[in-house]
Tab-separated table of C-alpha atoms in Angstrom:
chain	number	residue	atom	x	y	z
Y	28	MET	CA	41.050	9.023	17.261
Y	29	PRO	CA	37.607	8.942	15.643
Y	30	THR	CA	35.215	6.369	17.006
Y	31	LEU	CA	33.237	4.056	14.778
Y	32	ARG	CA	29.547	4.784	14.631
Y	33	SER	CA	27.465	1.889	15.917
Y	34	ARG	CA	25.139	0.411	13.332
Y	35	GLN	CA	21.473	1.096	14.030
Y	36	TRP	CA	19.342	-2.018	14.421
Y	37	ARG	CA	16.041	-1.875	12.576
Y	38	PHE	CA	13.113	-4.029	13.594
Y	39	HIS	CA	11.621	-3.719	10.080
Y	40	GLY	CA	14.750	-3.732	7.916
Y	41	LEU	CA	14.496	-3.500	4.137
Y	42	LYS	CA	18.036	-4.510	3.175
Y	43	LYS	CA	17.907	-7.735	5.170
Y	44	PRO	CA	14.177	-8.191	5.640
Y	45	LYS	CA	12.759	-10.013	8.637
Y	46	VAL	CA	9.044	-10.766	8.649
Y	47	ARG	CA	7.412	-9.957	12.004
Y	48	GLN	CA	4.034	-10.445	13.652
Y	49	ASP	CA	3.124	-6.818	13.099
Y	50	TRP	CA	0.707	-4.710	11.028
Y	51	ASN	CA	3.443	-2.318	9.976
Y	52	LYS	CA	3.503	-1.254	6.323
Y	53	TYR	CA	7.172	-2.146	6.001
Y	54	ASN	CA	6.408	-5.592	7.338
Y	55	LEU	CA	3.700	-5.995	4.686
Y	56	TYR	CA	6.231	-5.018	2.035
Y	57	ASN	CA	8.712	-7.589	3.361
Y	58	ILE	CA	6.014	-10.286	3.234
Y	59	SER	CA	5.449	-9.494	-0.443
Y	60	ARG	CA	9.193	-10.036	-1.058
Y	61	LEU	CA	9.250	-13.581	0.340
Y	62	SER	CA	10.230	-16.277	-2.148
Y	63	ILE	CA	11.224	-19.928	-2.355
Y	64	PRO	CA	14.605	-20.631	-0.698
Y	65	ASN	CA	17.656	-20.704	-2.946
Y	66	THR	CA	18.841	-24.307	-3.333
Y	67	ALA	CA	21.253	-23.871	-6.253
Y	68	THR	CA	24.221	-22.034	-4.720
Y	69	ARG	CA	23.873	-22.867	-1.013
Y	70	THR	CA	24.685	-25.953	0.962
Y	71	TYR	CA	22.008	-27.926	2.751
Y	72	PHE	CA	23.221	-26.644	6.120
Y	73	GLN	CA	23.043	-23.036	4.908
Y	74	GLN	CA	19.519	-23.578	3.580
Y	75	LYS	CA	18.296	-24.991	6.886
Y	76	TRP	CA	19.951	-22.286	8.970
Y	77	THR	CA	18.548	-19.472	6.790
Y	78	ALA	CA	15.064	-20.980	6.936
Y	79	LYS	CA	15.289	-21.326	10.715
Y	80	ALA	CA	16.482	-17.734	11.166
Y	81	SER	CA	13.761	-16.236	8.971
Y	82	THR	CA	10.916	-18.216	10.535
Y	83	ARG	CA	12.076	-17.611	14.123
Y	84	ALA	CA	11.890	-13.850	13.487
Y	85	TYR	CA	8.149	-14.289	12.899
Y	86	HIS	CA	7.188	-17.134	15.237
Y	87	GLY	CA	8.063	-16.383	18.853
Y	88	GLU	CA	10.864	-13.895	18.344
Y	89	VAL	CA	10.659	-13.020	22.059
Y	90	VAL	CA	11.164	-16.656	23.107
Y	91	PRO	CA	14.814	-17.632	23.705
Y	92	GLU	CA	16.169	-20.319	21.406
Y	93	LYS	CA	16.989	-22.727	24.228
Y	94	GLN	CA	13.472	-22.447	25.579
Y	95	TRP	CA	12.007	-23.009	22.135
Y	96	GLU	CA	14.130	-26.131	21.563
Y	97	ARG	CA	12.616	-27.611	24.705
Y	98	MET	CA	9.127	-26.768	23.451
Y	99	PHE	CA	9.685	-28.253	19.976
Y	100	SER	CA	8.002	-31.577	19.233
Y	101	ARG	CA	8.445	-33.601	16.077
Y	102	THR	CA	4.880	-34.929	16.378
Y	103	ALA	CA	2.021	-32.650	15.356
Y	104	ASN	CA	-1.720	-32.949	15.814
Y	105	ALA	CA	-3.270	-34.144	12.559
Y	106	VAL	CA	-6.745	-34.966	11.333
Y	107	VAL	CA	-7.416	-37.408	8.475
Y	108	ALA	CA	-10.585	-36.784	6.494
Y	109	MET	CA	-12.486	-40.093	6.256
Y	110	ASP	CA	-15.419	-40.516	3.875
Y	111	PRO	CA	-18.195	-42.483	5.631
Y	112	ALA	CA	-19.664	-43.692	2.314
Y	113	TYR	CA	-16.310	-45.122	1.253
Y	114	LEU	CA	-15.793	-46.803	4.620
Y	115	ALA	CA	-19.243	-48.422	4.389
Y	116	GLU	CA	-18.502	-49.824	0.923
Y	117	HIS	CA	-14.948	-51.101	1.465
Y	118	ASP	CA	-13.273	-52.928	4.314
Y	119	GLY	CA	-9.677	-52.029	3.458
Y	120	SER	CA	-8.784	-55.227	1.539
Y	121	GLU	CA	-8.505	-53.304	-1.737
Y	122	HIS	CA	-5.319	-51.666	-0.463
Y	123	ALA	CA	-3.712	-55.097	0.025
Y	124	ALA	CA	-4.557	-56.392	-3.476
Y	125	GLY	CA	-1.463	-56.692	-5.672
Y	126	ARG	CA	-0.827	-56.572	-9.402
Y	127	GLY	CA	-2.845	-59.083	-11.438
Y	128	SER	CA	-5.817	-59.180	-9.088
Y	129	GLY	CA	-8.022	-57.371	-11.580
Y	130	LEU	CA	-8.438	-54.246	-9.424
Y	131	GLU	CA	-6.067	-52.078	-11.448
Y	132	LYS	CA	-7.559	-49.568	-13.843
Y	133	GLY	CA	-7.065	-49.952	-17.562
Y	134	PRO	CA	-5.581	-47.358	-19.920
Y	135	GLY	CA	-8.943	-45.774	-20.677
Y	136	GLU	CA	-10.439	-46.024	-17.230
Y	137	ARG	CA	-10.478	-43.079	-14.870
Y	138	ARG	CA	-8.130	-43.352	-11.949
Y	139	PRO	CA	-9.225	-42.141	-8.523
Y	140	LYS	CA	-7.950	-38.737	-7.460
Y	141	GLU	CA	-5.064	-38.885	-5.072
Y	142	PRO	CA	-5.727	-37.191	-1.720
Y	143	GLU	CA	-3.895	-33.961	-0.947
Y	144	ARG	CA	-0.753	-34.193	1.089
Y	145	THR	CA	-0.790	-33.140	4.697
Y	146	PRO	CA	1.641	-30.206	5.249
Y	147	TYR	CA	2.794	-31.358	8.679
Y	148	THR	CA	6.091	-29.470	8.313
Y	149	GLN	CA	4.137	-26.214	8.473
Y	150	MET	CA	3.167	-27.182	12.031
Y	151	VAL	CA	6.674	-26.702	13.407
Y	152	TYR	CA	5.686	-23.762	15.621
Y	153	HIS	CA	2.301	-25.051	16.771
Y	154	PRO	CA	3.315	-24.960	20.501
Y	155	LEU	CA	3.811	-21.193	20.253
Y	156	GLU	CA	0.195	-20.665	19.179
Y	157	ARG	CA	-0.835	-21.542	22.736
Y	158	ARG	CA	0.961	-18.515	24.162
Y	159	LEU	CA	-1.329	-15.796	25.499
Y	160	ASP	CA	0.366	-12.927	23.648
Y	161	THR	CA	0.219	-14.809	20.337
Y	162	ALA	CA	-3.466	-15.660	20.847
Y	163	ILE	CA	-4.272	-11.977	21.508
Y	164	PHE	CA	-2.545	-11.012	18.267
Y	165	ARG	CA	-4.341	-13.782	16.321
Y	166	ALA	CA	-7.711	-12.621	17.712
Y	167	LEU	CA	-7.102	-9.087	16.283
Y	168	PHE	CA	-7.016	-7.474	19.727
Y	169	ALA	CA	-3.543	-5.981	19.147
Y	170	SER	CA	-1.583	-4.780	16.133
Y	171	SER	CA	1.527	-6.766	17.059
Y	172	THR	CA	2.702	-9.457	19.425
Y	173	ARG	CA	4.830	-6.957	21.331
Y	174	GLN	CA	1.808	-4.741	21.885
Y	175	ALA	CA	-0.112	-7.791	23.123
Y	176	ARG	CA	2.693	-8.459	25.615
Y	177	GLN	CA	2.383	-4.869	26.814
Y	178	PHE	CA	-1.353	-5.273	27.365
Y	179	VAL	CA	-0.736	-8.417	29.411
Y	180	GLY	CA	2.049	-6.862	31.474
Y	181	HIS	CA	-0.059	-3.794	32.299
Y	182	GLY	CA	-2.929	-5.910	33.596
Y	183	HIS	CA	-5.436	-5.285	30.799
Y	184	VAL	CA	-5.977	-9.001	30.020
Y	185	LYS	CA	-8.093	-11.502	31.931
Y	186	VAL	CA	-7.984	-15.274	31.536
Y	187	ASN	CA	-11.051	-17.098	32.830
Y	188	GLY	CA	-12.076	-13.948	34.709
Y	189	LYS	CA	-8.762	-13.335	36.480
Y	190	VAL	CA	-6.076	-10.794	35.594
Y	191	LEU	CA	-2.974	-12.536	34.240
Y	192	ARG	CA	0.352	-10.744	33.769
Y	193	GLN	CA	2.361	-13.586	32.182
Y	194	PRO	CA	2.415	-13.207	28.361
Y	195	GLY	CA	3.978	-16.664	28.002
Y	196	TYR	CA	1.067	-18.447	29.665
Y	197	LEU	CA	0.072	-21.533	27.629
Y	198	LEU	CA	-3.654	-21.647	26.993
Y	199	ASN	CA	-5.625	-24.869	27.365
Y	200	PRO	CA	-8.671	-25.829	25.292
Y	201	GLY	CA	-11.698	-23.987	26.665
Y	202	ASP	CA	-9.805	-21.047	28.183
Y	203	MET	CA	-11.408	-17.639	27.642
Y	204	PHE	CA	-9.313	-14.477	27.543
Y	205	GLN	CA	-10.569	-10.896	27.454
Y	206	VAL	CA	-8.838	-7.578	26.732
Y	207	THR	CA	-9.970	-4.143	27.910
Y	208	PRO	CA	-12.043	-2.669	25.022
Y	209	GLU	CA	-10.403	0.744	25.347
Y	210	LYS	CA	-6.962	-0.814	24.800
Y	211	VAL	CA	-8.226	-2.789	21.807
Y	212	MET	CA	-9.480	0.424	20.208
Y	213	ILE	CA	-6.103	2.048	20.850
Y	214	GLY	CA	-4.141	-0.916	19.486
Y	215	THR	CA	-6.204	-1.551	16.360
Y	216	GLY	CA	-7.452	1.997	15.658
Y	217	ALA	CA	-5.834	4.708	13.610
Y	218	PRO	CA	-3.355	6.887	15.525
Y	219	LYS	CA	-4.417	10.327	16.636
Y	220	ARG	CA	-3.012	13.294	14.738
Y	221	LYS	CA	-1.023	15.605	16.985
Y	222	LEU	CA	-2.434	18.989	16.001
Y	223	PRO	CA	-2.877	22.181	18.004
Y	224	ASP	CA	-6.242	22.749	19.642
Y	225	ARG	CA	-7.148	25.517	17.222
Y	226	GLU	CA	-6.820	23.104	14.274
Y	227	TYR	CA	-9.209	20.503	15.690
Y	228	ASP	CA	-12.608	20.396	14.024
Y	229	PRO	CA	-15.242	17.736	14.754
Y	230	THR	CA	-16.327	17.683	11.109
Y	231	THR	CA	-12.828	16.733	9.921
Y	232	PHE	CA	-12.616	13.651	12.205
Y	233	GLY	CA	-9.195	14.693	13.528
Y	234	PHE	CA	-7.476	14.601	10.123
Y	235	ALA	CA	-4.569	16.882	9.344
Y	236	PRO	CA	-5.280	19.913	7.085
Y	237	TRP	CA	-3.537	18.323	4.101
Y	238	GLU	CA	-5.579	15.162	4.573
Y	239	VAL	CA	-8.777	17.207	4.716
Y	240	THR	CA	-7.894	18.703	1.325
Y	241	ARG	CA	-6.931	15.333	-0.155
Y	242	ARG	CA	-10.040	13.531	1.099
Y	243	GLY	CA	-12.362	16.384	0.185
Y	244	ILE	CA	-13.814	16.824	3.691
Y	245	THR	CA	-15.809	20.008	4.207
Y	246	SER	CA	-15.197	21.485	7.645
Y	247	THR	CA	-16.724	24.296	9.635
Y	248	THR	CA	-14.002	26.878	10.132
Y	249	SER	CA	-13.498	28.860	13.245
Y	250	SER	CA	-14.227	32.081	11.358
Y	251	GLN	CA	-17.752	30.913	10.632
Y	252	GLN	CA	-18.201	29.959	14.240
Y	253	ALA	CA	-16.965	33.376	15.325
Y	254	THR	CA	-19.709	35.115	13.302
Y	255	GLU	CA	-22.471	33.186	15.020
Y	256	PRO	CA	-24.647	35.373	17.286
Y	257	ALA	CA	-24.167	35.040	20.997
Y	258	SER	CA	-26.789	33.260	23.053
Y	259	SER	CA	-29.639	35.151	24.645
Y	260	THR	CA	-28.400	34.162	28.112
Y	261	GLU	CA	-24.985	35.804	27.645
Y	262	GLU	CA	-26.567	38.978	26.264
Y	263	ALA	CA	-28.953	39.150	29.189
Y	264	LEU	CA	-26.132	38.632	31.670
Y	265	GLU	CA	-23.932	41.319	30.116
Y	266	ALA	CA	-26.787	43.796	30.070
Y	267	ALA	CA	-27.619	42.976	33.650
Y	268	VAL	CA	-24.029	43.475	34.764
Y	269	GLU	CA	-23.853	46.856	33.025
Y	270	GLU	CA	-27.059	48.015	34.661
Y	271	ASP	CA	-25.962	46.634	38.090
Y	272	ILE	CA	-29.170	44.702	38.614
Y	273	VAL	CA	-28.298	42.844	41.794
Y	274	GLU	CA	-30.394	42.025	44.794
Y	275	GLU	CA	-29.064	41.901	48.349
Y	276	GLU	CA	-31.026	38.873	49.565
Y	277	GLU	CA	-29.286	36.057	47.601
Y	278	ILE	CA	-25.620	35.893	48.612
Y	279	GLU	CA	-24.064	39.137	49.950
Y	280	ASP	CA	-24.482	42.899	49.748
Y	281	THR	CA	-23.824	44.412	46.338
Y	282	GLU	CA	-22.225	47.459	47.832
Y	283	ASP	CA	-19.462	45.404	49.451
Y	284	LEU	CA	-18.658	43.633	46.156
Y	285	GLU	CA	-18.473	46.900	44.255
Y	286	ALA	CA	-16.229	48.413	46.907
Y	287	GLU	CA	-13.859	45.461	46.781
Y	288	SER	CA	-13.719	45.443	42.994
Y	289	LEU	CA	-12.977	49.160	42.824
Y	290	ALA	CA	-10.186	48.860	45.390
Y	291	ILE	CA	-8.360	46.225	43.330
Y	292	SER	CA	-5.583	47.299	40.984
Y	293	ASP	CA	-4.894	45.579	37.658
Y	294	SER	CA	-1.133	45.737	38.131
Y	295	ASP	CA	-0.991	42.838	40.597
Y	296	PRO	CA	-1.782	39.407	39.037
Y	297	ALA	CA	-3.314	38.118	42.306
Y	298	LYS	CA	-5.591	41.135	42.484
Y	299	THR	CA	-6.561	40.653	38.848
Y	300	ILE	CA	-7.604	37.070	39.584
Y	301	LYS	CA	-9.574	38.266	42.589
Y	302	LYS	CA	-11.342	40.803	40.430
Y	303	GLN	CA	-12.307	38.115	37.922
Y	304	ILE	CA	-13.732	35.938	40.693
Y	305	LEU	CA	-15.795	38.889	41.991
Y	306	ASP	CA	-17.064	39.541	38.494
Y	307	LEU	CA	-18.055	35.905	38.177
Y	308	ARG	CA	-19.933	36.076	41.496
Y	309	SER	CA	-21.871	39.106	40.291
Y	310	ARG	CA	-22.861	37.232	37.123
Y	311	VAL	CA	-24.132	34.338	39.251
Y	312	LYS	CA	-26.241	36.806	41.263
Y	313	VAL	CA	-27.668	38.251	38.075
Y	314	LEU	CA	-28.596	34.794	36.850
Y	315	LEU	CA	-30.352	34.035	40.118
Y	316	THR	CA	-32.270	37.323	40.349
Y	317	ASN	CA	-33.058	37.981	36.699
Y	318	PRO	CA	-33.020	34.674	34.788
Y	319	PRO	CA	-34.147	34.456	31.139
Y	320	LYS	CA	-36.637	31.766	32.160
Y	321	LYS	CA	-38.025	30.453	35.387
Y	322	LEU	CA	-35.347	28.324	37.042
Y	323	SER	CA	-35.977	24.902	38.467
Y	324	GLY	CA	-35.260	24.089	42.090
Y	325	THR	CA	-32.322	21.839	41.201
Y	326	LEU	CA	-30.673	24.517	39.093
Y	327	LYS	CA	-31.074	27.085	41.876
Y	328	GLN	CA	-29.371	24.743	44.316
Y	329	ASP	CA	-26.497	24.216	41.844
Y	330	LEU	CA	-26.082	27.967	41.376
Y	331	ARG	CA	-26.007	28.599	45.133
Y	332	ALA	CA	-23.449	25.805	45.607
Y	333	PHE	CA	-21.346	27.318	42.810
Y	334	ALA	CA	-21.524	30.715	44.518
Y	335	LYS	CA	-20.230	29.156	47.754
Y	336	SER	CA	-17.334	27.564	45.874
Y	337	LEU	CA	-16.501	30.983	44.420
Y	338	LYS	CA	-16.454	32.427	47.921
Y	339	SER	CA	-13.961	29.785	49.107
Y	340	THR	CA	-11.857	30.365	45.974
Y	341	LEU	CA	-11.837	34.074	46.669
Y	342	SER	CA	-10.294	33.469	50.102
Y	343	ARG	CA	-7.281	31.809	48.479
Y	344	ALA	CA	-6.981	34.050	45.430
Y	345	ALA	CA	-3.218	34.401	45.947
Y	346	THR	CA	-2.666	30.724	45.100
Y	347	THR	CA	-5.337	30.444	42.406
Y	348	THR	CA	-4.035	29.697	38.899
Y	349	ALA	CA	-5.403	30.591	35.482
Y	350	SER	CA	-6.466	26.990	34.845
Y	351	THR	CA	-8.721	27.124	37.922
Y	352	LEU	CA	-10.390	30.245	36.552
Y	353	ASP	CA	-10.918	28.503	33.207
Y	354	ASP	CA	-12.603	25.595	34.985
Y	355	LEU	CA	-14.867	27.993	36.876
Y	356	GLU	CA	-15.785	29.806	33.665
Y	357	ALA	CA	-16.591	26.484	31.982
Y	358	GLU	CA	-18.769	25.434	34.907
Y	359	PHE	CA	-20.634	28.737	34.850
Y	360	SER	CA	-21.216	28.495	31.090
Y	361	THR	CA	-22.722	25.044	31.649
Y	362	LEU	CA	-25.050	26.382	34.324
Y	363	SER	CA	-26.049	29.359	32.181
Y	364	SER	CA	-26.825	27.060	29.237
Y	365	ARG	CA	-29.038	25.006	31.533
Y	366	ALA	CA	-30.810	28.176	32.564
Y	367	ASP	CA	-31.385	29.079	28.924
Y	368	THR	CA	-32.788	25.655	27.969
Y	369	THR	CA	-34.864	25.022	31.129
Y	370	PRO	CA	-38.563	25.281	30.204
Y	371	ALA	CA	-40.788	27.333	32.425
Y	372	PRO	CA	-43.013	24.992	34.469
Y	373	THR	CA	-46.731	25.504	34.021
Y	374	PRO	CA	-49.648	23.951	35.925
Y	375	ASP	CA	-50.517	21.864	32.851
Y	376	THR	CA	-47.050	20.367	32.430
Y	377	GLN	CA	-46.702	19.556	36.111
Y	378	THR	CA	-49.794	17.358	36.112
Y	379	GLN	CA	-48.898	15.479	32.907
Y	380	THR	CA	-47.351	12.036	33.178
Y	381	PRO	CA	-43.942	11.575	31.487
Y	382	THR	CA	-44.017	9.756	28.153
Y	383	LYS	CA	-41.490	7.202	26.958
Y	384	ARG	CA	-38.746	8.551	24.743
Y	385	SER	CA	-37.827	6.812	21.533
Y	386	LYS	CA	-34.336	6.158	20.205
Y	387	LYS	CA	-34.811	8.886	17.593
Y	388	ASP	CA	-35.397	11.464	20.329
Y	389	ASP	CA	-32.165	10.517	22.097
Y	390	GLN	CA	-30.123	11.019	18.906
Y	391	TYR	CA	-27.564	8.425	19.936
Y	392	ILE	CA	-24.318	8.607	17.959
Y	393	PRO	CA	-22.489	5.238	18.051
Y	394	ASN	CA	-19.094	6.536	16.938
Y	395	PRO	CA	-18.832	10.219	17.926
Y	396	PHE	CA	-15.948	12.654	17.714
Y	397	ASP	CA	-14.117	12.952	21.028
Y	398	ARG	CA	-10.977	15.023	21.418
Y	399	GLU	CA	-10.101	13.401	24.754
Y	400	LYS	CA	-9.654	9.908	23.294
Y	401	PRO	CA	-6.047	8.759	22.681
Y	402	TYR	CA	-6.964	7.470	19.202
Y	403	ALA	CA	-8.521	9.088	16.146
Y	404	THR	CA	-12.272	9.635	16.440
Y	405	PRO	CA	-14.605	8.623	14.942
Y	406	TRP	CA	-12.830	5.314	15.310
Y	407	ARG	CA	-11.485	3.691	12.170
Y	408	PRO	CA	-9.121	0.714	11.720
Y	409	ARG	CA	-5.441	1.153	11.157
Y	410	ASP	CA	-3.997	1.430	7.696
Y	411	PHE	CA	-2.904	-1.836	6.049
Y	412	MET	CA	-4.989	-3.849	8.521
Y	413	ALA	CA	-6.938	-5.685	5.801
Y	414	ALA	CA	-3.966	-7.872	4.867
Y	415	PHE	CA	-3.749	-9.238	8.440
Y	416	ALA	CA	-7.473	-9.358	9.297
Y	417	PHE	CA	-8.069	-13.101	9.610
Y	418	ILE	CA	-8.866	-15.313	12.583
Y	419	PRO	CA	-7.611	-18.930	12.876
Y	420	ARG	CA	-10.073	-21.788	13.154
Y	421	TYR	CA	-9.015	-22.746	16.661
Y	422	LEU	CA	-10.229	-19.392	18.096
Y	423	GLU	CA	-13.787	-18.217	18.664
Y	424	VAL	CA	-13.778	-14.416	18.886
Y	425	ASN	CA	-16.466	-11.960	19.966
Y	426	GLN	CA	-15.421	-8.478	18.880
Y	427	ASN	CA	-18.324	-6.775	20.695
Y	428	ILE	CA	-16.913	-7.556	24.148
Y	429	CYS	CA	-13.267	-8.082	23.081
Y	430	SER	CA	-13.095	-11.666	24.323
Y	431	ALA	CA	-12.158	-14.971	22.702
Y	432	VAL	CA	-12.124	-18.674	23.529
Y	433	TYR	CA	-9.213	-20.990	22.746
Y	434	LEU	CA	-11.227	-23.919	21.371
Y	435	ARG	CA	-8.507	-26.483	20.701
Y	436	HIS	CA	-4.911	-26.908	19.629
Y	437	PRO	CA	-4.166	-26.221	15.947
Y	438	VAL	CA	-4.153	-29.299	13.704
Y	439	CYS	CA	-3.090	-30.124	10.159
Y	440	LYS	CA	-5.364	-31.661	7.554
Y	441	PRO	CA	-4.831	-32.799	3.972
Y	442	GLY	CA	-3.915	-29.606	2.159
Y	443	LEU	CA	-4.257	-27.380	5.241
Y	444	ALA	CA	-2.155	-26.402	8.246
Y	445	GLU	CA	-3.945	-24.279	10.858
Y	446	VAL	CA	-0.795	-22.486	12.047
Y	447	PRO	CA	-0.812	-19.136	10.182
Y	448	THR	CA	2.524	-18.504	8.515
Y	449	PRO	CA	3.590	-16.381	5.524
Y	450	PHE	CA	6.439	-18.710	4.510
Y	451	HIS	CA	6.572	-21.220	1.663
Y	452	HIS	CA	6.129	-24.913	2.480
Y	453	GLU	CA	9.733	-25.596	1.406
Y	454	THR	CA	10.908	-23.110	4.049
Y	455	GLY	CA	8.851	-25.030	6.583
Y	456	GLN	CA	10.451	-28.319	5.530
Y	457	LEU	CA	13.955	-26.922	5.954
Y	458	THR	CA	13.039	-25.488	9.374
Y	459	PHE	CA	11.563	-28.818	10.491
Y	460	ASN	CA	14.706	-30.675	9.396
Y	461	TRP	CA	16.881	-28.217	11.319
Y	462	TYR	CA	15.088	-28.864	14.603
Y	463	LEU	CA	14.933	-32.643	14.141
Y	464	ARG	CA	18.526	-32.722	15.335
Y	465	ARG	CA	18.896	-30.501	18.371
Y	466	ARG	CA	21.963	-28.280	18.420
């Protein structure tokens, strides 16, 4: 008997859209599809339930309904704008004057403008704005509320200087929360393209090849890099190895090394590794005895320490892997580059006092290319971030140190509700009426 396939649940569905606190492109498309609730063919109960279901998917979708019903309050913080000039001129008796008192305006006289209404029904979910995960999302430290919860649970968020792992913690006015800058760059930065190592190029900023063509980025190909001449240090080392220019006083006798290398066969992998280590030791000797320039004392100490590490590696060549050899080769190339760039000390330069370096000499790059980072480098914001890049008035955010202060609770004013919501005010009215009577 065939089994029925279970229906896949989609967090960002397009057939039955649910708006989420997320920077996803499908979520942005669902926000553009929002409209005024249908009141013609639906009962009042159906209108309220639909409004409640759609708004709860955006505001606190991780909070259980029973818990939210306990948090709901029919009273909201409000601020009434009061004109001091008007209060100084009137004492309030004009509002008590009735018809026939002579205070009414005539047909041709200009009537005062009515004040804007206060959208208090848009403040239904104001208690949820105090939650730590919601505040992190509002401060643009995470691309979604769920990602903010992950940052809190992994211990990357501090509240008033202490690590807090409860995403449902309710902030109080004056609380300061801080997120690890590296996690903020991961959460709000563009994702890293998963390409092979041979396709990475610093000049393409980690873009895929098709994106390089579309954006018109000129890159330095590996073929051009392959035609570059080798450094003078490598040429000198190869020539020295071929001529067997080795002195006996530095590390060990040259005759013993040559005898060991000749006795090794290439058929055995362990012996091949041992031969490579011996070859590397001979190159270190060459660099010590016949350097391209006069070596400094620090560099000589580093080379001797590297030679000792090669000797200990040679004793356990049977368990040495290819990755260890790659690390040793990389370390030797670093030392050889230092030997090539080390200036020869002269009596004049030794007596001179060091001068202060300027910022231009350092050549500091604020946003460099780095293959080791888990996000695309140079760093750039995520796609479709501009539509969500706003900060509420009750938060004071410092993006340089990835910290923010919860100034006060959100309030509503004439014509303004400080709780960010993408829904129409009629949807907020229906939601408020649903929660007035607890189920």
